[in-house]
PDB file of C-alpha atoms in Angstrom:
ATOM      1  CA  UNK A   1      -0.091  -0.046  -0.030  1.00 40.00           C
ATOM      2  CA  UNK A   2       1.286   3.507  -0.668  1.00 40.00           C
ATOM      3  CA  UNK A   3       0.013   6.982   0.458  1.00 41.00           C
ATOM      4  CA  UNK A   4      -0.636  10.113  -1.510  1.00 38.00           C
ATOM      5  CA  UNK A   5       3.143  10.806  -1.900  1.00 39.00           C
ATOM      6  CA  UNK A   6       3.829   7.374  -3.342  1.00 38.00           C
ATOM      7  CA  UNK A   7       5.636   6.172  -0.195  1.00 41.00           C
ATOM      8  CA  UNK A   8       5.086   2.732   1.137  1.00 44.00           C
ATOM      9  CA  UNK A   9       2.997   2.662   4.260  1.00 48.00           C
ATOM     10  CA  UNK A  10       4.914   1.243   7.196  1.00 57.00           C
ATOM     11  CA  UNK A  11       4.156   0.594  10.747  1.00 63.00           C
ATOM     12  CA  UNK A  12       6.481   3.314  12.026  1.00 60.00           C
ATOM     13  CA  UNK A  13       4.480   5.972  10.057  1.00 56.00           C
ATOM     14  CA  UNK A  14       1.323   4.580  11.499  1.00 55.00           C
ATOM     15  CA  UNK A  15       2.704   4.696  15.053  1.00 56.00           C
ATOM     16  CA  UNK A  16       3.670   8.331  14.565  1.00 48.00           C
ATOM     17  CA  UNK A  17       0.259   9.085  13.196  1.00 48.00           C
ATOM     18  CA  UNK A  18      -1.386   7.394  16.102  1.00 47.00           C
ATOM     19  CA  UNK A  19       0.407   9.856  18.372  1.00 41.00           C
ATOM     20  CA  UNK A  20      -1.226  12.717  16.554  1.00 43.00           C
ATOM     21  CA  UNK A  21       2.067  14.222  15.342  1.00 44.00           C
ATOM     22  CA  UNK A  22       1.455  17.704  13.838  1.00 45.00           C
ATOM     23  CA  UNK A  23       2.692  16.960  10.409  1.00 53.00           C
ATOM     24  CA  UNK A  24       0.262  14.041   9.883  1.00 52.00           C
ATOM     25  CA  UNK A  25      -2.393  14.911   7.376  1.00 57.00           C
ATOM     26  CA  UNK A  26      -5.969  13.635   8.086  1.00 60.00           C
ATOM     27  CA  UNK A  27      -6.034  11.707   4.776  1.00 64.00           C
ATOM     28  CA  UNK A  28      -2.647  10.000   5.568  1.00 61.00           C
ATOM     29  CA  UNK A  29      -3.882   9.206   9.032  1.00 62.00           C
ATOM     30  CA  UNK A  30      -7.023   7.672   7.684  1.00 71.00           C
ATOM     31  CA  UNK A  31      -5.043   5.488   5.308  1.00 73.00           C
ATOM     32  CA  UNK A  32      -2.517   4.349   7.979  1.00 73.00           C
ATOM     33  CA  UNK A  33      -5.304   3.505  10.456  1.00 78.00           C
ATOM     34  CA  UNK A  34      -7.142   1.524   7.762  1.00 82.00           C
ATOM     35  CA  UNK A  35      -3.959  -0.364   6.911  1.00 83.00           C
ATOM     36  CA  UNK A  36      -3.321  -1.087  10.525  1.00 84.00           C
ATOM     37  CA  UNK A  37      -6.852  -2.352  11.108  1.00 87.00           C
ATOM     38  CA  UNK A  38      -6.459  -4.677   8.058  1.00 89.00           C
ATOM     39  CA  UNK A  39      -3.214  -5.903   9.475  1.00 91.00           C
ATOM     40  CA  UNK A  40      -4.781  -6.667  12.888  1.00 93.00           C
ATOM     41  CA  UNK A  41      -7.967  -8.108  11.537  1.00 95.00           C
ATOM     42  CA  UNK A  42      -6.584 -11.581  10.816  1.00 96.00           C
ATOM     43  CA  UNK A  43      -5.063 -11.727  14.269  1.00 97.00           C
ATOM     44  CA  UNK A  44      -8.429 -10.898  15.888  1.00 97.00           C
ATOM     45  CA  UNK A  45     -10.003 -13.691  13.688  1.00 97.00           C
ATOM     46  CA  UNK A  46      -7.259 -16.115  14.747  1.00 97.00           C
ATOM     47  CA  UNK A  47      -7.798 -15.251  18.386  1.00 97.00           C
ATOM     48  CA  UNK A  48     -11.523 -15.729  18.091  1.00 97.00           C
ATOM     49  CA  UNK A  49     -10.988 -19.134  16.471  1.00 97.00           C
ATOM     50  CA  UNK A  50      -8.637 -20.180  19.405  1.00 97.00           C
ATOM     51  CA  UNK A  51     -10.936 -18.783  22.089  1.00 97.00           C
ATOM     52  CA  UNK A  52     -13.803 -20.838  20.620  1.00 97.00           C
ATOM     53  CA  UNK A  53     -11.670 -23.989  20.861  1.00 97.00           C
ATOM     54  CA  UNK A  54     -10.688 -23.315  24.458  1.00 97.00           C
ATOM     55  CA  UNK A  55     -14.305 -22.490  25.370  1.00 96.00           C
ATOM     56  CA  UNK A  56     -15.607 -25.751  23.822  1.00 95.00           C
ATOM     57  CA  UNK A  57     -12.829 -27.733  25.578  1.00 95.00           C
ATOM     58  CA  UNK A  58     -13.558 -26.034  28.857  1.00 93.00           C
ATOM     59  CA  UNK A  59     -17.353 -26.804  28.611  1.00 92.00           C
ATOM     60  CA  UNK A  60     -16.690 -30.386  27.721  1.00 92.00           C
ATOM     61  CA  UNK A  61     -14.229 -30.878  30.557  1.00 91.00           C
ATOM     62  CA  UNK A  62     -16.646 -29.323  33.033  1.00 88.00           C
ATOM     63  CA  UNK A  63     -18.921 -32.213  32.612  1.00 87.00           C
ATOM     64  CA  UNK A  64     -16.276 -34.738  33.579  1.00 78.00           C
ATOM     65  CA  UNK A  65     -16.473 -36.136  37.132  1.00 64.00           C
ATOM     66  CA  UNK A  66     -12.944 -35.028  37.913  1.00 70.00           C
ATOM     67  CA  UNK A  67     -13.900 -31.461  37.186  1.00 77.00           C
ATOM     68  CA  UNK A  68     -12.735 -28.802  34.768  1.00 87.00           C
ATOM     69  CA  UNK A  69      -8.924 -28.169  34.981  1.00 93.00           C
ATOM     70  CA  UNK A  70      -9.394 -24.674  33.325  1.00 95.00           C
ATOM     71  CA  UNK A  71      -9.936 -22.049  35.866  1.00 95.00           C
ATOM     72  CA  UNK A  72     -10.232 -18.950  33.601  1.00 95.00           C
ATOM     73  CA  UNK A  73      -9.110 -17.687  30.207  1.00 97.00           C
ATOM     74  CA  UNK A  74      -8.080 -14.264  28.966  1.00 97.00           C
ATOM     75  CA  UNK A  75      -7.136 -12.918  25.621  1.00 97.00           C
ATOM     76  CA  UNK A  76      -5.182  -9.910  24.215  1.00 96.00           C
ATOM     77  CA  UNK A  77      -3.974  -8.295  21.035  1.00 96.00           C
ATOM     78  CA  UNK A  78      -0.744  -6.280  21.056  1.00 94.00           C
ATOM     79  CA  UNK A  79      -1.194  -2.484  20.970  1.00 89.00           C
ATOM     80  CA  UNK A  80       0.746  -0.210  18.642  1.00 85.00           C
ATOM     81  CA  UNK A  81       2.994   0.823  21.492  1.00 85.00           C
ATOM     82  CA  UNK A  82       3.577  -2.820  22.562  1.00 89.00           C
ATOM     83  CA  UNK A  83       4.343  -3.897  18.984  1.00 89.00           C
ATOM     84  CA  UNK A  84       6.790  -0.995  18.537  1.00 87.00           C
ATOM     85  CA  UNK A  85       8.556  -1.885  21.825  1.00 88.00           C
ATOM     86  CA  UNK A  86       8.764  -5.589  20.840  1.00 92.00           C
ATOM     87  CA  UNK A  87      10.115  -4.722  17.428  1.00 90.00           C
ATOM     88  CA  UNK A  88      12.819  -2.442  18.875  1.00 89.00           C
ATOM     89  CA  UNK A  89      13.894  -5.125  21.361  1.00 92.00           C
ATOM     90  CA  UNK A  90      14.487  -7.713  18.602  1.00 94.00           C
ATOM     91  CA  UNK A  91      15.695  -5.138  16.055  1.00 94.00           C
ATOM     92  CA  UNK A  92      12.825  -5.800  13.693  1.00 91.00           C
ATOM     93  CA  UNK A  93      12.247  -3.177  11.015  1.00 88.00           C
ATOM     94  CA  UNK A  94       8.929  -1.369  11.598  1.00 83.00           C
ATOM     95  CA  UNK A  95       7.032  -2.449   8.461  1.00 85.00           C
ATOM     96  CA  UNK A  96       3.917  -4.576   8.504  1.00 85.00           C
ATOM     97  CA  UNK A  97       5.644  -7.359   6.434  1.00 89.00           C
ATOM     98  CA  UNK A  98       8.526  -7.602   8.957  1.00 90.00           C
ATOM     99  CA  UNK A  99       6.194  -7.505  11.918  1.00 91.00           C
ATOM    100  CA  UNK A 100       4.053 -10.175  10.380  1.00 92.00           C
ATOM    101  CA  UNK A 101       7.125 -12.376   9.735  1.00 94.00           C
ATOM    102  CA  UNK A 102       9.074 -11.983  12.972  1.00 95.00           C
ATOM    103  CA  UNK A 103       6.660 -11.208  15.765  1.00 96.00           C
ATOM    104  CA  UNK A 104       4.526 -14.385  16.428  1.00 96.00           C
ATOM    105  CA  UNK A 105       2.761 -13.292  19.585  1.00 96.00           C
ATOM    106  CA  UNK A 106       0.649 -10.426  18.266  1.00 97.00           C
ATOM    107  CA  UNK A 107      -2.444 -12.446  19.326  1.00 98.00           C
ATOM    108  CA  UNK A 108      -2.333 -14.131  22.643  1.00 98.00           C
ATOM    109  CA  UNK A 109      -4.586 -16.245  24.887  1.00 98.00           C
ATOM    110  CA  UNK A 110      -3.809 -17.192  28.475  1.00 98.00           C
ATOM    111  CA  UNK A 111      -5.221 -20.336  30.023  1.00 98.00           C
ATOM    112  CA  UNK A 112      -5.061 -20.571  33.798  1.00 98.00           C
ATOM    113  CA  UNK A 113      -5.276 -24.183  35.125  1.00 97.00           C
ATOM    114  CA  UNK A 114      -5.800 -25.684  38.467  1.00 94.00           C
ATOM    115  CA  UNK A 115      -2.518 -27.636  38.674  1.00 95.00           C
ATOM    116  CA  UNK A 116       0.707 -28.022  36.864  1.00 95.00           C
ATOM    117  CA  UNK A 117      -0.258 -31.437  35.445  1.00 94.00           C
ATOM    118  CA  UNK A 118      -3.423 -29.853  34.063  1.00 95.00           C
ATOM    119  CA  UNK A 119      -1.286 -27.307  32.120  1.00 97.00           C
ATOM    120  CA  UNK A 120       0.326 -30.092  30.121  1.00 97.00           C
ATOM    121  CA  UNK A 121      -3.053 -32.063  29.784  1.00 95.00           C
ATOM    122  CA  UNK A 122      -4.772 -28.912  28.363  1.00 97.00           C
ATOM    123  CA  UNK A 123      -1.921 -28.022  26.055  1.00 98.00           C
ATOM    124  CA  UNK A 124      -1.826 -31.552  24.744  1.00 97.00           C
ATOM    125  CA  UNK A 125      -5.618 -31.556  24.115  1.00 96.00           C
ATOM    126  CA  UNK A 126      -5.311 -28.296  22.110  1.00 97.00           C
ATOM    127  CA  UNK A 127      -2.240 -29.224  20.021  1.00 97.00           C
ATOM    128  CA  UNK A 128      -3.560 -32.590  19.070  1.00 97.00           C
ATOM    129  CA  UNK A 129      -6.489 -30.951  17.273  1.00 97.00           C
ATOM    130  CA  UNK A 130      -5.813 -31.509  13.534  1.00 97.00           C
ATOM    131  CA  UNK A 131      -6.174 -27.850  12.511  1.00 97.00           C
ATOM    132  CA  UNK A 132      -3.779 -26.597  15.192  1.00 98.00           C
ATOM    133  CA  UNK A 133      -0.145 -26.605  14.213  1.00 98.00           C
ATOM    134  CA  UNK A 134       2.404 -26.391  17.066  1.00 98.00           C
ATOM    135  CA  UNK A 135       5.248 -24.103  15.946  1.00 98.00           C
ATOM    136  CA  UNK A 136       7.246 -23.491  19.163  1.00 98.00           C
ATOM    137  CA  UNK A 137       7.298 -24.511  22.763  1.00 98.00           C
ATOM    138  CA  UNK A 138       8.932 -22.618  25.609  1.00 98.00           C
ATOM    139  CA  UNK A 139       8.579 -24.427  28.908  1.00 98.00           C
ATOM    140  CA  UNK A 140       9.285 -22.065  31.653  1.00 98.00           C
ATOM    141  CA  UNK A 141       7.752 -24.544  34.152  1.00 97.00           C
ATOM    142  CA  UNK A 142      10.375 -27.119  33.571  1.00 96.00           C
ATOM    143  CA  UNK A 143      13.052 -24.360  33.203  1.00 97.00           C
ATOM    144  CA  UNK A 144      11.986 -21.129  34.845  1.00 96.00           C
ATOM    145  CA  UNK A 145      13.247 -17.808  33.844  1.00 94.00           C
ATOM    146  CA  UNK A 146      15.983 -16.331  35.975  1.00 90.00           C
ATOM    147  CA  UNK A 147      13.541 -13.989  37.724  1.00 89.00           C
ATOM    148  CA  UNK A 148      11.432 -17.034  38.773  1.00 93.00           C
ATOM    149  CA  UNK A 149       8.722 -16.758  36.115  1.00 95.00           C
ATOM    150  CA  UNK A 150       6.918 -19.990  35.340  1.00 97.00           C
ATOM    151  CA  UNK A 151       4.583 -20.677  32.497  1.00 98.00           C
ATOM    152  CA  UNK A 152       4.149 -22.855  29.366  1.00 98.00           C
ATOM    153  CA  UNK A 153       4.337 -20.862  26.166  1.00 98.00           C
ATOM    154  CA  UNK A 154       3.272 -22.172  22.840  1.00 98.00           C
ATOM    155  CA  UNK A 155       3.180 -20.722  19.489  1.00 98.00           C
ATOM    156  CA  UNK A 156       0.518 -22.338  17.352  1.00 98.00           C
ATOM    157  CA  UNK A 157      -0.868 -21.622  13.973  1.00 98.00           C
ATOM    158  CA  UNK A 158      -4.577 -21.827  13.263  1.00 97.00           C
ATOM    159  CA  UNK A 159      -6.336 -21.568   9.799  1.00 97.00           C
ATOM    160  CA  UNK A 160      -8.686 -18.498   9.336  1.00 96.00           C
ATOM    161  CA  UNK A 161     -11.005 -18.951   6.478  1.00 95.00           C
ATOM    162  CA  UNK A 162     -11.441 -15.676   4.638  1.00 94.00           C
ATOM    163  CA  UNK A 163     -13.902 -15.025   1.725  1.00 93.00           C
ATOM    164  CA  UNK A 164     -11.130 -15.748  -0.951  1.00 92.00           C
ATOM    165  CA  UNK A 165      -8.332 -17.437   0.898  1.00 95.00           C
ATOM    166  CA  UNK A 166      -7.190 -19.306   4.063  1.00 96.00           C
ATOM    167  CA  UNK A 167      -4.668 -17.620   6.213  1.00 96.00           C
ATOM    168  CA  UNK A 168      -2.581 -19.472   8.794  1.00 97.00           C
ATOM    169  CA  UNK A 169      -2.482 -17.131  11.860  1.00 98.00           C
ATOM    170  CA  UNK A 170       0.002 -17.496  14.694  1.00 98.00           C
ATOM    171  CA  UNK A 171      -1.414 -17.275  18.293  1.00 98.00           C
ATOM    172  CA  UNK A 172       0.607 -17.383  21.462  1.00 98.00           C
ATOM    173  CA  UNK A 173      -0.879 -19.711  24.067  1.00 98.00           C
ATOM    174  CA  UNK A 174       0.196 -19.235  27.645  1.00 98.00           C
ATOM    175  CA  UNK A 175      -0.722 -21.924  30.064  1.00 98.00           C
ATOM    176  CA  UNK A 176      -0.011 -21.547  33.864  1.00 98.00           C
ATOM    177  CA  UNK A 177      -1.356 -22.452  37.256  1.00 98.00           C
ATOM    178  CA  UNK A 178      -3.360 -20.115  39.573  1.00 97.00           C
ATOM    179  CA  UNK A 179      -0.245 -19.771  41.796  1.00 96.00           C
ATOM    180  CA  UNK A 180       1.992 -18.951  38.718  1.00 97.00           C
ATOM    181  CA  UNK A 181      -0.629 -16.422  37.463  1.00 97.00           C
ATOM    182  CA  UNK A 182      -0.897 -14.738  40.838  1.00 95.00           C
ATOM    183  CA  UNK A 183       2.922 -14.427  41.110  1.00 95.00           C
ATOM    184  CA  UNK A 184       3.282 -13.207  37.487  1.00 94.00           C
ATOM    185  CA  UNK A 185       0.610 -10.589  37.727  1.00 91.00           C
ATOM    186  CA  UNK A 186       2.056  -8.943  40.915  1.00 88.00           C
ATOM    187  CA  UNK A 187       5.686  -9.290  39.635  1.00 86.00           C
ATOM    188  CA  UNK A 188       4.678  -7.313  36.581  1.00 81.00           C
ATOM    189  CA  UNK A 189       3.118  -4.619  38.642  1.00 80.00           C
ATOM    190  CA  UNK A 190       6.126  -4.275  40.758  1.00 78.00           C
ATOM    191  CA  UNK A 191       8.431  -4.030  37.682  1.00 72.00           C
ATOM    192  CA  UNK A 192       5.994  -1.609  36.115  1.00 62.00           C
ATOM    193  CA  UNK A 193       6.308   0.730  39.090  1.00 55.00           C
ATOM    194  CA  UNK A 194      10.140   0.471  39.467  1.00 56.00           C
ATOM    195  CA  UNK A 195      11.114  -0.118  35.829  1.00 59.00           C
ATOM    196  CA  UNK A 196      14.235  -2.203  35.418  1.00 62.00           C
ATOM    197  CA  UNK A 197      15.888  -0.598  38.292  1.00 69.00           C
ATOM    198  CA  UNK A 198      14.952  -3.135  40.852  1.00 73.00           C
ATOM    199  CA  UNK A 199      17.073  -3.424  44.064  1.00 78.00           C
ATOM    200  CA  UNK A 200      18.931  -6.683  44.399  1.00 82.00           C
ATOM    201  CA  UNK A 201      17.253  -7.486  47.710  1.00 84.00           C
ATOM    202  CA  UNK A 202      13.788  -7.093  46.002  1.00 82.00           C
ATOM    203  CA  UNK A 203      14.795  -9.299  43.163  1.00 84.00           C
ATOM    204  CA  UNK A 204      15.834 -11.993  45.621  1.00 89.00           C
ATOM    205  CA  UNK A 205      12.536 -11.651  47.390  1.00 90.00           C
ATOM    206  CA  UNK A 206      10.650 -11.990  44.067  1.00 89.00           C
ATOM    207  CA  UNK A 207      12.566 -15.175  43.320  1.00 91.00           C
ATOM    208  CA  UNK A 208      11.919 -16.569  46.750  1.00 94.00           C
ATOM    209  CA  UNK A 209       8.234 -15.991  46.322  1.00 94.00           C
ATOM    210  CA  UNK A 210       8.239 -17.702  42.963  1.00 95.00           C
ATOM    211  CA  UNK A 211       9.760 -20.785  44.574  1.00 95.00           C
ATOM    212  CA  UNK A 212       7.136 -20.534  47.337  1.00 95.00           C
ATOM    213  CA  UNK A 213       4.445 -20.551  44.723  1.00 95.00           C
ATOM    214  CA  UNK A 214       5.969 -23.543  42.972  1.00 95.00           C
ATOM    215  CA  UNK A 215       6.036 -25.476  46.309  1.00 96.00           C
ATOM    216  CA  UNK A 216       2.453 -24.421  46.932  1.00 95.00           C
ATOM    217  CA  UNK A 217       1.540 -25.840  43.467  1.00 96.00           C
ATOM    218  CA  UNK A 218       3.126 -29.146  44.398  1.00 95.00           C
ATOM    219  CA  UNK A 219       1.386 -29.478  47.788  1.00 95.00           C
ATOM    220  CA  UNK A 220      -2.041 -28.534  46.614  1.00 94.00           C
ATOM    221  CA  UNK A 221      -1.846 -30.984  43.743  1.00 93.00           C
ATOM    222  CA  UNK A 222      -0.667 -33.686  46.030  1.00 93.00           C
ATOM    223  CA  UNK A 223      -3.597 -32.898  48.422  1.00 93.00           C
ATOM    224  CA  UNK A 224      -6.073 -32.948  45.573  1.00 88.00           C
ATOM    225  CA  UNK A 225      -4.879 -36.309  44.396  1.00 88.00           C
ATOM    226  CA  UNK A 226      -5.046 -37.746  47.937  1.00 88.00           C
ATOM    227  CA  UNK A 227      -8.686 -36.642  48.261  1.00 87.00           C
ATOM    228  CA  UNK A 228     -10.056 -37.098  44.734  1.00 82.00           C
ATOM    229  CA  UNK A 229      -7.444 -39.218  42.998  1.00 78.00           C
ATOM    230  CA  UNK A 230      -5.746 -38.330  39.715  1.00 74.00           C
ATOM    231  CA  UNK A 231      -7.628 -36.661  36.973  1.00 69.00           C
ATOM    232  CA  UNK A 232      -8.741 -38.894  34.043  1.00 61.00           C
TER     233      UNK A 232
END
């Protein structure tokens, strides 16, 4: 796509226009916003498809005698600011083509499960579906991040059927337990307040609380199995 001056529309021009820079003409702003909406549209559709799959799975599992291992689900699409920050971190040019090729977590869904074993069970149920292609796995439960973060991250591709073509859309699926989600949410708030300048004692405390949460996960799952037996 080109604008009135014959220049190729790129994401960095959209980002500048979104900030209402003084030299942005209304016509150019309209074109850039339309292009960005078209760019994001397929990710919204892919996220909707994945959300439907998870909703169906959760409803089916809720009728099992062992109970539904999915506690709650949330979705998100990256904002222009988030896309820009991610692109800069990985040295990705700010063009729609480059963003589409190199950033695979523009659409994301988070599935919070009861126990760690449920995380892998639900992940397996999703990735075994014939129209879900597993592209990448990052298991931060088996190998936590240095700050203590734990979660299972999957990049999957799911087909979206448009009027004239089928598009394979990447979606990031994050699966974690309630305890992992609790820790990650509060850790994010602490880092957001302090930025990256976190005092060493506070970083050590955050790591310790992550380990406490992991031990709590193990104890609660053991108690559940003692009372109810393993899930089937």
